[in-house]
XYZ file of C-alpha atoms in Angstrom:
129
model
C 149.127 50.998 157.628
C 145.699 52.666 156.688
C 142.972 51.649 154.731
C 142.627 53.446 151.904
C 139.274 54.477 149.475
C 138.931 52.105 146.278
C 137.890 54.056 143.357
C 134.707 53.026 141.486
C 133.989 52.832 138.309
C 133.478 55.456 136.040
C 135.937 57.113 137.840
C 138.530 58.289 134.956
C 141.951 57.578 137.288
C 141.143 53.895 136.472
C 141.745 54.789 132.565
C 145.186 56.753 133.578
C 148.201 54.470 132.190
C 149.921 53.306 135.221
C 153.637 54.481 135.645
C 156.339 52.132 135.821
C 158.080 52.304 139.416
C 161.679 53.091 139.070
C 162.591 52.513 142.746
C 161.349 50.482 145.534
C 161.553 52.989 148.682
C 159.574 53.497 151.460
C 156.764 55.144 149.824
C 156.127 52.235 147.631
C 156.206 49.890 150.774
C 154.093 52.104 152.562
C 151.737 51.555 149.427
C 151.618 48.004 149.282
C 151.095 48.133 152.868
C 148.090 50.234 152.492
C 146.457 48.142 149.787
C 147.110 44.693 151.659
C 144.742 46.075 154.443
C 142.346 47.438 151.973
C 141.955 44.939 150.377
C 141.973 42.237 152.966
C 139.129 44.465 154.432
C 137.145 44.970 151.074
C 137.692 41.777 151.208
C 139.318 40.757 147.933
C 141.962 38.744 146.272
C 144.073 41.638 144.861
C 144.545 44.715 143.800
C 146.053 46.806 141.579
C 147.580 50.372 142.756
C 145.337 52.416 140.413
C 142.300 51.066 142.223
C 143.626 53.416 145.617
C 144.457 56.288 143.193
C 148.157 55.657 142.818
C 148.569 55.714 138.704
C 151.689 52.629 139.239
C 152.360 49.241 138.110
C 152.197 47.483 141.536
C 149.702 44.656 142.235
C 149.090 42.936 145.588
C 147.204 39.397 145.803
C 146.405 36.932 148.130
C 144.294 33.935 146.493
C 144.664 32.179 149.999
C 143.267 33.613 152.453
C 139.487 33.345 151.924
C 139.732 29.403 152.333
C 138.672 28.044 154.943
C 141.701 27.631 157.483
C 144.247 28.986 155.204
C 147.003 31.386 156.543
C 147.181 34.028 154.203
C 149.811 33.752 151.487
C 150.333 37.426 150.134
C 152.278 38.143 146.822
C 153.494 41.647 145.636
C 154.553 42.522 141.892
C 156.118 45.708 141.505
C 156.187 46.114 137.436
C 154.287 43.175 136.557
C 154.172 41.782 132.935
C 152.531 38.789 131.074
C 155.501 36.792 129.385
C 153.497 33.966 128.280
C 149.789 33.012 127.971
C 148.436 29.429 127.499
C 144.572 28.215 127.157
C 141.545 30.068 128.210
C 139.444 29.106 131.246
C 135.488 30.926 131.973
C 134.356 31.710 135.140
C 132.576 34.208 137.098
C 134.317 37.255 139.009
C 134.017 40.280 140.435
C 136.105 43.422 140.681
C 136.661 45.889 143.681
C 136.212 48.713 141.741
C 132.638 47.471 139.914
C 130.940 46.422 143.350
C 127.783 44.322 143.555
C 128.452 43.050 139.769
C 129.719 39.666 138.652
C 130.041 38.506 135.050
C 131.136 35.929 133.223
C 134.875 36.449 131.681
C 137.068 34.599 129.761
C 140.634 34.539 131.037
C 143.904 32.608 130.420
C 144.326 29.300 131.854
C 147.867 29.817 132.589
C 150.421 32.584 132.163
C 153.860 33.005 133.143
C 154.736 36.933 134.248
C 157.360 38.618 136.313
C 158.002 41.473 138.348
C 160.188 42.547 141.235
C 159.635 41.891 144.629
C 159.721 44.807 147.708
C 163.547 44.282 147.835
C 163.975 45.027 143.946
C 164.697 41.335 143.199
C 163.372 39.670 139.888
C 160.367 37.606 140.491
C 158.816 35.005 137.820
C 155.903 33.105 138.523
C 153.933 30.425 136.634
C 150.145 30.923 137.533
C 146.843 28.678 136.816
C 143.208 28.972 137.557
């Protein structure tokens, strides 16, 4: 594993369109690999893979682990997409790649999206909060 550099906004490769992956090999593990330490060590709750550079649709998260006594719970979506949006919650966040900055944001109270997990298996997954 290595850490890797988050990008910062303005950079332009955050604007790049983000390929789809066609294969999960060992370069894409290697990725998510990569980004789990980066972004346990930011420290953040996830990232996406254009935030290290790599212009793909791959997201790691881990909303766990910065509670007090949690283990860490990680989750990888290779290809993620929204199927289904319900509600709208406010809150403040922040965002590895704008550091120092929090704002206010309006985001959905639920969604339902899928992906594919490291072994190129269909995930689905109902999230809230």
């Amino acid at each position: 594993m290595a850490k890797r550099e988050i990008l910062h906004f303005p950079d332009p490769r955050l604007r790049n369109v983000a390929r789809t992956v066609e294969e999960v090999d060992d370069e894409i593990r290697q990725l998510v690999d990569d980004m789990f330490e980066t972004m346990y060590d930011a420290p953040g709750i996830g990232l996406a893979a254009p935030q290290v550079g790599e212009s793909v649709r791959l997201i790691v998260l881990d909303t766990e682990w910065t509670e007090e006594g949690a283990e860490p719970s990680p989750l990888v979506l290779v290809n993620p997409e929204i199927l289904e949006r319900d509600g709208t919650i406010i809150w403040t966040e922040g965002c590895l790649s704008v550091p120092d900055y929090n704002a206010v944001v309006e985001r959905d109270a639920s969604i339902t999206l899928r992906g594919m997990d490291l072994d190129g298996k269909p995930i689905e997954e109902r999230a809230e909060g």
